[in-house]
Short mmCIF file of C-alpha atoms and ligand atoms in Angstrom, two decimals:
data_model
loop_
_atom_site.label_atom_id
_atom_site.label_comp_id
_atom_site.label_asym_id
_atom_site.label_seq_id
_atom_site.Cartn_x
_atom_site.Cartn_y
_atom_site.Cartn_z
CA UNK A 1 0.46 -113.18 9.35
CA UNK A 2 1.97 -110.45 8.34
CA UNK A 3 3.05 -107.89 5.69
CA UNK A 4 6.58 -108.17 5.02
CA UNK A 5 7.13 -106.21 1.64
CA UNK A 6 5.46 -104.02 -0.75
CA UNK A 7 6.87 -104.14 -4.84
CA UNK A 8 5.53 -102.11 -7.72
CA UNK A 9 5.92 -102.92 -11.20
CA UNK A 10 5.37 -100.14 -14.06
CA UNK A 11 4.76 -102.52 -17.56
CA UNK A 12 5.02 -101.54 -21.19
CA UNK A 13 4.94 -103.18 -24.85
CA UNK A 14 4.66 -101.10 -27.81
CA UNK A 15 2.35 -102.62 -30.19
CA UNK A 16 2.23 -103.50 -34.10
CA UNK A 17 -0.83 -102.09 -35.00
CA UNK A 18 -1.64 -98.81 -33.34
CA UNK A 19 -5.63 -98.06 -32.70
CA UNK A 20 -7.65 -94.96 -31.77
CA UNK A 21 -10.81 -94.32 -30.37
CA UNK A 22 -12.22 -90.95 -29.60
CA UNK A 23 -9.52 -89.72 -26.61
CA UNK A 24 -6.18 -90.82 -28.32
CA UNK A 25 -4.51 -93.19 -30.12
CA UNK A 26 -2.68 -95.95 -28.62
CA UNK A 27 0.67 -97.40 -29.78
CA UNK A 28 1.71 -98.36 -26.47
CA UNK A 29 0.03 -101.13 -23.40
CA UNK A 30 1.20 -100.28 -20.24
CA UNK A 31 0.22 -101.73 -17.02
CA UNK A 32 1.02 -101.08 -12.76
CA UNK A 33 1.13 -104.39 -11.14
CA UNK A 34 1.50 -104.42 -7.39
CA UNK A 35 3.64 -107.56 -5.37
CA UNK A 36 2.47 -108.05 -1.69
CA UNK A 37 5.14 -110.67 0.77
CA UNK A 38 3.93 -111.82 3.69
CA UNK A 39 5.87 -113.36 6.48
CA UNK A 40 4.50 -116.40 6.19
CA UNK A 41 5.67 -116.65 2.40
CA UNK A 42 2.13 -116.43 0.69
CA UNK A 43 2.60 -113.44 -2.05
CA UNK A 44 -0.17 -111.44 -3.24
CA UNK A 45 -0.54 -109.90 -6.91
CA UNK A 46 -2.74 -106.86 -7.39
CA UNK A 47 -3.40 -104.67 -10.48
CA UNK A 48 -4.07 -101.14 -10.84
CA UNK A 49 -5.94 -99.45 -14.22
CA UNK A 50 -4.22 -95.95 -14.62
CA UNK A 51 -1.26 -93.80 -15.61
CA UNK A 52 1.89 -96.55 -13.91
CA UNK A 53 4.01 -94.08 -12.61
CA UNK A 54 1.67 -91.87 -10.95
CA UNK A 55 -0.20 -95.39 -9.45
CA UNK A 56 3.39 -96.93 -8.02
CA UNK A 57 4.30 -93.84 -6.92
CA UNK A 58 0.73 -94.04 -4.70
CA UNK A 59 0.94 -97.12 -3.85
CA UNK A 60 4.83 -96.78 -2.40
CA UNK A 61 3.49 -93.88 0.12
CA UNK A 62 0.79 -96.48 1.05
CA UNK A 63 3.54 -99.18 1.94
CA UNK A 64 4.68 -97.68 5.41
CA UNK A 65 0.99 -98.05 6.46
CA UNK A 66 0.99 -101.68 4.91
CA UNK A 67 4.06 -103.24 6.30
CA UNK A 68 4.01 -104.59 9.46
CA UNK A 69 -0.17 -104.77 9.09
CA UNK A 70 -2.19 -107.98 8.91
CA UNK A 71 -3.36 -109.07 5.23
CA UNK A 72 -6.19 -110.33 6.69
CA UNK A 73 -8.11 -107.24 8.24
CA UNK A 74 -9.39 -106.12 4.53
CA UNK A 75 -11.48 -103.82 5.10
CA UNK A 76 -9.21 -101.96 8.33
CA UNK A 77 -6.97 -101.88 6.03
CA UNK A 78 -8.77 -100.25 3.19
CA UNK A 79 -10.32 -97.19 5.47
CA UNK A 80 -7.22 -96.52 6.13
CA UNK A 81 -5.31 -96.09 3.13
CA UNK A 82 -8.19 -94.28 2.15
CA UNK A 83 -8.21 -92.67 4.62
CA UNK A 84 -4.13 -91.90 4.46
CA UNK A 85 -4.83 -89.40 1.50
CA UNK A 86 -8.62 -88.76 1.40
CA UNK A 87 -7.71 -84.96 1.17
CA UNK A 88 -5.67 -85.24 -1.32
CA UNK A 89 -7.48 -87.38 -3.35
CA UNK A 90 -11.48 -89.50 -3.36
CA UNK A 91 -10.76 -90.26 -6.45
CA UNK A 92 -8.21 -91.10 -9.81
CA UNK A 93 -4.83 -92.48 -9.32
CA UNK A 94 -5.01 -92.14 -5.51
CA UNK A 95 -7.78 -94.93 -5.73
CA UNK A 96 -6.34 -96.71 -8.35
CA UNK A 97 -3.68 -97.48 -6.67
CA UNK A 98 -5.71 -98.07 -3.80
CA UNK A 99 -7.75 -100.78 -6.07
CA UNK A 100 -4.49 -102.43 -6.59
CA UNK A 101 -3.26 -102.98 -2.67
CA UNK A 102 -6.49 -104.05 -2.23
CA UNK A 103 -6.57 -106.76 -4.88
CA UNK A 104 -3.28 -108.20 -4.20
CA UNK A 105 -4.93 -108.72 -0.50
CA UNK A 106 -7.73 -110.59 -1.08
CA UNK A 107 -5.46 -112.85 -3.38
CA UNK A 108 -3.36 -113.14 -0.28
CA UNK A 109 -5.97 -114.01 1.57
CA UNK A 110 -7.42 -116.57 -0.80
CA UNK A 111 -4.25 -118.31 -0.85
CA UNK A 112 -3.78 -118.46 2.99
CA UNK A 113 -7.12 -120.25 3.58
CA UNK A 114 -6.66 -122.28 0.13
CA UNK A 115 -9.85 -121.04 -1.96
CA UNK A 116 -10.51 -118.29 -3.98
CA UNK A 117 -11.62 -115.39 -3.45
CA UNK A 118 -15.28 -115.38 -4.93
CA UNK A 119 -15.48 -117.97 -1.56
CA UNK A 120 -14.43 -116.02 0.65
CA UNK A 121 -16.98 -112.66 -0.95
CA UNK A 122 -19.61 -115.25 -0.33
CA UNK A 123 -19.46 -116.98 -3.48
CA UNK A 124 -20.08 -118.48 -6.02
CA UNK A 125 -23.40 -117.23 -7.66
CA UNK A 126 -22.08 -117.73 -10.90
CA UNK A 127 -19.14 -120.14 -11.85
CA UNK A 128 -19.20 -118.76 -15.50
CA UNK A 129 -19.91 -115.13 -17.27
CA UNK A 130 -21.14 -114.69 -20.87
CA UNK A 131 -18.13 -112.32 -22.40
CA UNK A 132 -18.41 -109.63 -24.32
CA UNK A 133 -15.77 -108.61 -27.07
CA UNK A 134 -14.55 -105.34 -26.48
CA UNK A 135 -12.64 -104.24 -29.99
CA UNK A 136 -14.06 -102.36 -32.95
CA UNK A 137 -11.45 -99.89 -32.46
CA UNK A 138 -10.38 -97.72 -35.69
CA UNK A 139 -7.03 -98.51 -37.47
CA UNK A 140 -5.64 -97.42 -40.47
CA UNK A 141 -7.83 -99.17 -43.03
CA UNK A 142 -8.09 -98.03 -46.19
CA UNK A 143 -11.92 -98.40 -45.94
CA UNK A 144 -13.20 -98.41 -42.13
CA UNK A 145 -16.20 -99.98 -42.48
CA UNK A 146 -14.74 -102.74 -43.97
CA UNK A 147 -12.15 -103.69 -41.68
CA UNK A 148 -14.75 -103.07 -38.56
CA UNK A 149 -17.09 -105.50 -40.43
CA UNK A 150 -14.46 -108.07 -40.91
CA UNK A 151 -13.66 -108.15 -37.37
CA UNK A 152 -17.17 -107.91 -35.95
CA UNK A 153 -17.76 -110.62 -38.18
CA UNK A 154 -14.76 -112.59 -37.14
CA UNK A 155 -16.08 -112.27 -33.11
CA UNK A 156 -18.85 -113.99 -34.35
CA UNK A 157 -17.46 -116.97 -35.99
CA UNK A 158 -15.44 -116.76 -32.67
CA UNK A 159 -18.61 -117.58 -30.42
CA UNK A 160 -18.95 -114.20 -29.29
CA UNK A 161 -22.68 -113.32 -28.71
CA UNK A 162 -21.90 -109.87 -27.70
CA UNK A 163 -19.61 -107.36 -29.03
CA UNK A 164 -18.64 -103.05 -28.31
CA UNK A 165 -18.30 -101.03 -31.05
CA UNK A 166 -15.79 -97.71 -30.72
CA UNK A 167 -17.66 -94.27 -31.54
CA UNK A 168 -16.95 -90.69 -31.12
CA UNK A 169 -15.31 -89.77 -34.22
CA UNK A 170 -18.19 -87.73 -35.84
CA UNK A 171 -21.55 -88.60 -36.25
CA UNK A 172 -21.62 -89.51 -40.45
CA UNK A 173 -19.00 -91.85 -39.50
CA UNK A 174 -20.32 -93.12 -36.35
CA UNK A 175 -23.73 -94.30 -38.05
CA UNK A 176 -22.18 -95.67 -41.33
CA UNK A 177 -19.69 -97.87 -39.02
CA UNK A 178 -22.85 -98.67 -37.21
CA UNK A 179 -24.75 -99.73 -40.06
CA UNK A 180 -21.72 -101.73 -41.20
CA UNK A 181 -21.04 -103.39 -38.16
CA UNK A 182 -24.75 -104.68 -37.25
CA UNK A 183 -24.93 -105.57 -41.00
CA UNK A 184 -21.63 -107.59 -40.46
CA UNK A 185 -23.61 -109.28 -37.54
CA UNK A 186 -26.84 -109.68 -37.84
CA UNK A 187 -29.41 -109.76 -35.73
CA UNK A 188 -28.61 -112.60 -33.18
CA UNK A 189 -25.64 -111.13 -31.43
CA UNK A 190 -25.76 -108.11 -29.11
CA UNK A 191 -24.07 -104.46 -30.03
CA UNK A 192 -23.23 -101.69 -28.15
CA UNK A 193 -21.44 -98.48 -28.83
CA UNK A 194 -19.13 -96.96 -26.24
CA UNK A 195 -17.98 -92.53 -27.28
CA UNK A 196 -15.28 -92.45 -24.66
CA UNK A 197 -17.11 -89.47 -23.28
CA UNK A 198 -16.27 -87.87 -26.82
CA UNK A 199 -19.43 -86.00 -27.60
CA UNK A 200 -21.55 -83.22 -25.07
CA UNK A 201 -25.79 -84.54 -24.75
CA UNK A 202 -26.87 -82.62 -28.26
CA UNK A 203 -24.44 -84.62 -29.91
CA UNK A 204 -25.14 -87.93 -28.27
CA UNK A 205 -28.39 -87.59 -28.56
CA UNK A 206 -28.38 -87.20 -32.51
CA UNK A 207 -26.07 -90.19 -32.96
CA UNK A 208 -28.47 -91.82 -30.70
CA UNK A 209 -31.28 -91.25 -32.84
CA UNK A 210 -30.09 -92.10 -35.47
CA UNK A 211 -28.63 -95.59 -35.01
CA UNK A 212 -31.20 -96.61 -32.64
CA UNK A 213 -33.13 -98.84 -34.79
CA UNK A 214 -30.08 -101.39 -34.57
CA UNK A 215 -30.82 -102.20 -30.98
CA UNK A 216 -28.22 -100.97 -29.60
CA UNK A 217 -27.31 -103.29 -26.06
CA UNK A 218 -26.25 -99.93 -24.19
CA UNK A 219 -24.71 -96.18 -25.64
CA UNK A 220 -21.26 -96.27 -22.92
CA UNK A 221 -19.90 -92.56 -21.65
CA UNK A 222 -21.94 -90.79 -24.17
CA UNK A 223 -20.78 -87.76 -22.52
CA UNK A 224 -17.70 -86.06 -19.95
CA UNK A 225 -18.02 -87.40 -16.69
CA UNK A 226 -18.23 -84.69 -14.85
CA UNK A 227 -21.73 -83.93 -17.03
CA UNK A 228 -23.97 -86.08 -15.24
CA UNK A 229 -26.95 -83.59 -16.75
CA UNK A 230 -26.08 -84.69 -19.65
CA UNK A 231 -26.22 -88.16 -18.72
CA UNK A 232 -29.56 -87.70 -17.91
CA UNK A 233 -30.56 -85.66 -21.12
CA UNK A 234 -29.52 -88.42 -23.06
CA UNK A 235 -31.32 -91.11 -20.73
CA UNK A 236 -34.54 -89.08 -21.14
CA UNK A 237 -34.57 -89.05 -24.76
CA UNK A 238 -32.47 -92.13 -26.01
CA UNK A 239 -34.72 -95.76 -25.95
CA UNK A 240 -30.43 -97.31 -25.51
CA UNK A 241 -30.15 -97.58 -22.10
CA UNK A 242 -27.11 -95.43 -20.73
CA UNK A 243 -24.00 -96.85 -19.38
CA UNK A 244 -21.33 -95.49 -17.81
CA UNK A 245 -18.88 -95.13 -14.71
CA UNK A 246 -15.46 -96.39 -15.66
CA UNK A 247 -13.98 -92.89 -14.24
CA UNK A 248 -15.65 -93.33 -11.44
CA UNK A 249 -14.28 -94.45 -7.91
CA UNK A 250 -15.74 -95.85 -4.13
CA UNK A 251 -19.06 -95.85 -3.21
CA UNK A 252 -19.47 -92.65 -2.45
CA UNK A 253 -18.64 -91.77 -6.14
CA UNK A 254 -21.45 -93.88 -6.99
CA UNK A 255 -24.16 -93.37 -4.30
CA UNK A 256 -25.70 -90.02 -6.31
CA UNK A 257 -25.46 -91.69 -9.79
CA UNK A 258 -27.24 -94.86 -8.37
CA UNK A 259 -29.65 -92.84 -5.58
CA UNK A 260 -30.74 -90.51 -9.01
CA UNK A 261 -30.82 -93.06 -11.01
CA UNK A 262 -28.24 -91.12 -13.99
CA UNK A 263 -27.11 -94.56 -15.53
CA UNK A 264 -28.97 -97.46 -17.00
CA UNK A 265 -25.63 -99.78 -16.15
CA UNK A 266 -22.87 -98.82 -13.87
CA UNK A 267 -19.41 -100.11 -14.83
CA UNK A 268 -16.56 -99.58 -12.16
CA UNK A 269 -13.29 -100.74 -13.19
CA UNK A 270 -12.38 -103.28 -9.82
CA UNK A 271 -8.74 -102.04 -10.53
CA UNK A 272 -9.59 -98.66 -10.27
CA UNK A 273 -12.62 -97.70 -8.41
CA UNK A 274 -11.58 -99.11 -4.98
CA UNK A 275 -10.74 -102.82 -5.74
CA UNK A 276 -12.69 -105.88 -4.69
CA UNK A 277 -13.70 -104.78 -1.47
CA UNK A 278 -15.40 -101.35 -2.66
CA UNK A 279 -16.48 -103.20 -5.58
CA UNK A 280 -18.07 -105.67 -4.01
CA UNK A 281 -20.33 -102.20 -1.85
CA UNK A 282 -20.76 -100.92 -5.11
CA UNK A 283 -22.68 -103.92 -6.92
CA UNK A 284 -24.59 -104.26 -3.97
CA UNK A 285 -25.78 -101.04 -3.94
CA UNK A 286 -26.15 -100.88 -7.49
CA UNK A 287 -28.43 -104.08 -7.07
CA UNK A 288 -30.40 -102.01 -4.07
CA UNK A 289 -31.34 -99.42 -6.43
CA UNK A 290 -31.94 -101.31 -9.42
CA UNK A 291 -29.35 -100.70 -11.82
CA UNK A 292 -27.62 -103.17 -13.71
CA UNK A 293 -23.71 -103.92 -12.94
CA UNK A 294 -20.88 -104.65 -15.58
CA UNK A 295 -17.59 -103.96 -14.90
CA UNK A 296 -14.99 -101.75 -17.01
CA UNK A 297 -12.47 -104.53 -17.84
CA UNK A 298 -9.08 -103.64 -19.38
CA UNK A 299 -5.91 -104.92 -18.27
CA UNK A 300 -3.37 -108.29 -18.37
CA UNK A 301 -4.39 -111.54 -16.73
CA UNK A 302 -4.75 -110.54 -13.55
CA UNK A 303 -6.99 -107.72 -14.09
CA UNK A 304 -9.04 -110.18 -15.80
CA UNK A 305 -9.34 -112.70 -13.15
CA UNK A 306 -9.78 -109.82 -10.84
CA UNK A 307 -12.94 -109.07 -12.52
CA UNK A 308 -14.25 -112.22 -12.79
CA UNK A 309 -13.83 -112.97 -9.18
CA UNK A 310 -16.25 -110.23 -8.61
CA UNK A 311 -18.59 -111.22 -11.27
CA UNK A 312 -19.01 -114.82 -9.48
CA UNK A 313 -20.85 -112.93 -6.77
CA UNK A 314 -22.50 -109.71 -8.52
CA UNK A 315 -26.11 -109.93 -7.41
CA UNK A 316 -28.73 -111.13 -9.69
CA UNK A 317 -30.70 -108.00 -10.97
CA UNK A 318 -33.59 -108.74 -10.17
CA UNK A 319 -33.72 -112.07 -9.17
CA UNK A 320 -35.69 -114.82 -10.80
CA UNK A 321 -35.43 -117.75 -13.02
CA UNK A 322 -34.32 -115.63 -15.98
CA UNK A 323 -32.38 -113.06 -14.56
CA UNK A 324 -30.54 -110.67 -16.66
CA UNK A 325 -26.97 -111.50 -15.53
CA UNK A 326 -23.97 -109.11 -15.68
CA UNK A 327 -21.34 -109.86 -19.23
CA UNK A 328 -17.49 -110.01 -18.57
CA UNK A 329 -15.62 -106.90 -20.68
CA UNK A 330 -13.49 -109.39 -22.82
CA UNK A 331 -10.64 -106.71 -24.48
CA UNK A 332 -9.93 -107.98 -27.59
CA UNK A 333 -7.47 -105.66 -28.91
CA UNK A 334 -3.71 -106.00 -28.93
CA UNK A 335 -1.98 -106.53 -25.99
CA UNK A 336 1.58 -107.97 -26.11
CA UNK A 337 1.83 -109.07 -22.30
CA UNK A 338 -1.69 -109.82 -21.50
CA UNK A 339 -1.69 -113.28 -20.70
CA UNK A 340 2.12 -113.34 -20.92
CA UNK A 341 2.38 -112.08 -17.00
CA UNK A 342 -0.52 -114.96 -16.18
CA UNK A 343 -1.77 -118.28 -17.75
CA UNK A 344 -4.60 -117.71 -20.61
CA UNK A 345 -7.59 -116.62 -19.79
CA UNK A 346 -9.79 -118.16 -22.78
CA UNK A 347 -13.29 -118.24 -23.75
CA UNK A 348 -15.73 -120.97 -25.54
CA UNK A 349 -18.52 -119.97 -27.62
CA UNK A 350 -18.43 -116.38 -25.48
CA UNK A 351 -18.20 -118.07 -21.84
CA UNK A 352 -15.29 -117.58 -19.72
CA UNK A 353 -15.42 -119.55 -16.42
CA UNK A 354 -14.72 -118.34 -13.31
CA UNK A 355 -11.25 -119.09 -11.84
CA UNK A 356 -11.41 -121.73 -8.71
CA UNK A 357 -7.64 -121.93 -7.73
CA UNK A 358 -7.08 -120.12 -4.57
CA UNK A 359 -6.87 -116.27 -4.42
CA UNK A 360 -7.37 -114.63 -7.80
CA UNK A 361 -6.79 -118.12 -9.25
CA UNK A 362 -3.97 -117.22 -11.28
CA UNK A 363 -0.10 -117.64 -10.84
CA UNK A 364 1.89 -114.87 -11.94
CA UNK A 365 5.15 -115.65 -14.10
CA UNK A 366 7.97 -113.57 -12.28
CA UNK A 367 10.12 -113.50 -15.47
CA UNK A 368 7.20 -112.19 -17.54
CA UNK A 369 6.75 -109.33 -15.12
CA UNK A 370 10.30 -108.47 -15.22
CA UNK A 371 10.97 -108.70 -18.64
CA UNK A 372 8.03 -106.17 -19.69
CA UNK A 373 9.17 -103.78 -16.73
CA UNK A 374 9.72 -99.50 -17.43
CA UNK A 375 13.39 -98.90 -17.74
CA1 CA B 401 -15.35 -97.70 -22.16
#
């Protein structure tokens, strides 16, 4: 077999209801997915989580390596697209784009053998993943806490046993939408807080110590990325375990945060941080040095199944009869074309199962894609 064409599609849908959390505000979903034709008339679908432009315009000066080469030889092919612009760039869009070439492969390659692709990673472990709701975001309500209550509360009612709530806006306001939310929930279901990287360790660690008392599940990018000190500052004084690693990328991003132990819970993005391939290094390695594994989720259908894919073969950490397994990122939010470009993607009572059709287990609705398309 072999690869006959190489198509990138730059997505966008403004949105009714505009929502911020602590980096920007977004009125706009936007999306890079990546088309992959073989000669044998199997056709691939990748995503890639980043700025669209900048990832097609990546992925387009990968396509002279990829056409011509054989879908099959995954990881040839990923050293060398990585290693095609290594200088120029180990990690952002370069990988992202990467991640999505990479996914649209293995779904390739799931489809020519007829199974998906957890099968072919050496799955399944896991044919179903507890989901967490990722929402909470902050509109304009007239009173915040309210309208974060209501919809914490309404995740519950859903079957959600797990939900993320948006910080980073000032620590007052961060505790009393704290307070609200876990009052809105009780204490059954799980809560953590995610800052966007929008506070430095001092800061973190005072909204820390104040809301810790709710049990918070994990406190995500407390601080910058780049500030893995301050990762570690907060990890030494917070009881929340620390999570982070959604602007991260490859495994050799990830070997010093695992080897020194920086996070509590790594969460690569598969769309970004190499795709399934280096994903699949990544949670084994995590695994090896005893860190828990959930991925950064946020995307349309595909993205989704991309993830889940992965999940169905995450290692148990540690192994046993009750292990703690990894959650599915469940976005919530508003996204006009997220199952528009794919099938639904649902959940019962917070479970989504695994997909089982071959590749990513998805089909892709051509129209869909076409009609959201960049002008
Ligand atoms: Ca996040």
């Amino acid at each position: 077999m072999k690869i006959t064409a190489v198509n990138v599609y730059p997505l966008s849908a403004p949105i009714r209801e505009p929502f911020r959390f602590s980096q920007a505000r977004v009125g706009t979903r936007v999306a890079l997915l990546v088309e992959i034709e073989t000669d044998e008339g199997i056709v691939g679908w990748g995503e890639g989580y980043g700025p669209p432009r900048l990832l097609a315009s990546v992925v387009e000066n990968y396509a002279e390596l990829l056409v011509g080469a054989d879908p099959l030889a995954g990881d040839a092919i990923w050293e060398a697209l990585y290693n095609r612009l290594r200088d120029h760039g180990q990690k952002g869009v370069v990988i992202q784009g990467l991640s999505a070439v990479d996914i649209a492969l293995w779904d390739i390659r799931g489809k020519a053998f007829g199974v998906p692709v957890h099968r072919l990673m050496g799955g399944p472990l896991r044919t179903e993943v507890q989901a967490y709701a990722t929402g909470l975001y902050l509109k304009d309500w007239d009173d915040p806490a309210i309208g974060l209550a209501d919809e914490a509360a309404g995740y519950v009612e859903e079957g959600f046993k797990a939900m993320k709530l948006k910080v980073g806006f000032g620590i007052d306001h961060d505790v009393r939408m704290t307070d609200a939310v876990r009052g809105a929930i009780g204490d059954h279901a799980a809560l953590m807080i995610d800052a966007n990287h929008g506070y430095d360790a001092v800061s973190a660690i005072a909204l820390g110590r104040r809301i810790e008392h709710h049990r918070i599940g994990w406190f995500e990018e407390p601080v910058p990325p780049e500030d893995l000190r301050g990762y570690r500052e907060v990890k030494a004084a917070l009881s929340i375990p620390v999570a982070g690693g959604e602007c991260e990328f490859t495994r050799f991003g990830f070997r010093d945060i695992l080897a020194e132990r920086m996070f509590d819970v790594v969460q690569p993005d598969t769309c970004a941080a190499g795709g399934l391939t280096e994903c699949k290094k990544i949670a084994d390695m995590a695994a090896a040095f005893g860190v828990r594994y959930v991925p950064h989720v946020w995307g349309t259908g595909i993205a989704i199944a991309t993830a889940l894919q992965l999940l169905a073969v995450v290692p148990r950490n540690p192994p046993g009869l009750y292990p703690n397994e990894p959650m599915m990122e469940f976005d919530q939010s508003e996204h006009p074309f997220r199952f528009e470009v794919t099938p639904r993607i649902s959940h019962r009572d917070g479970i989504v199962q695994v997909p089982t059709g071959p590749g990513l287990g998805i089909e892709v609705d051509r129209d869909a894609v076409m009609h959201y398309r960049m002008g």
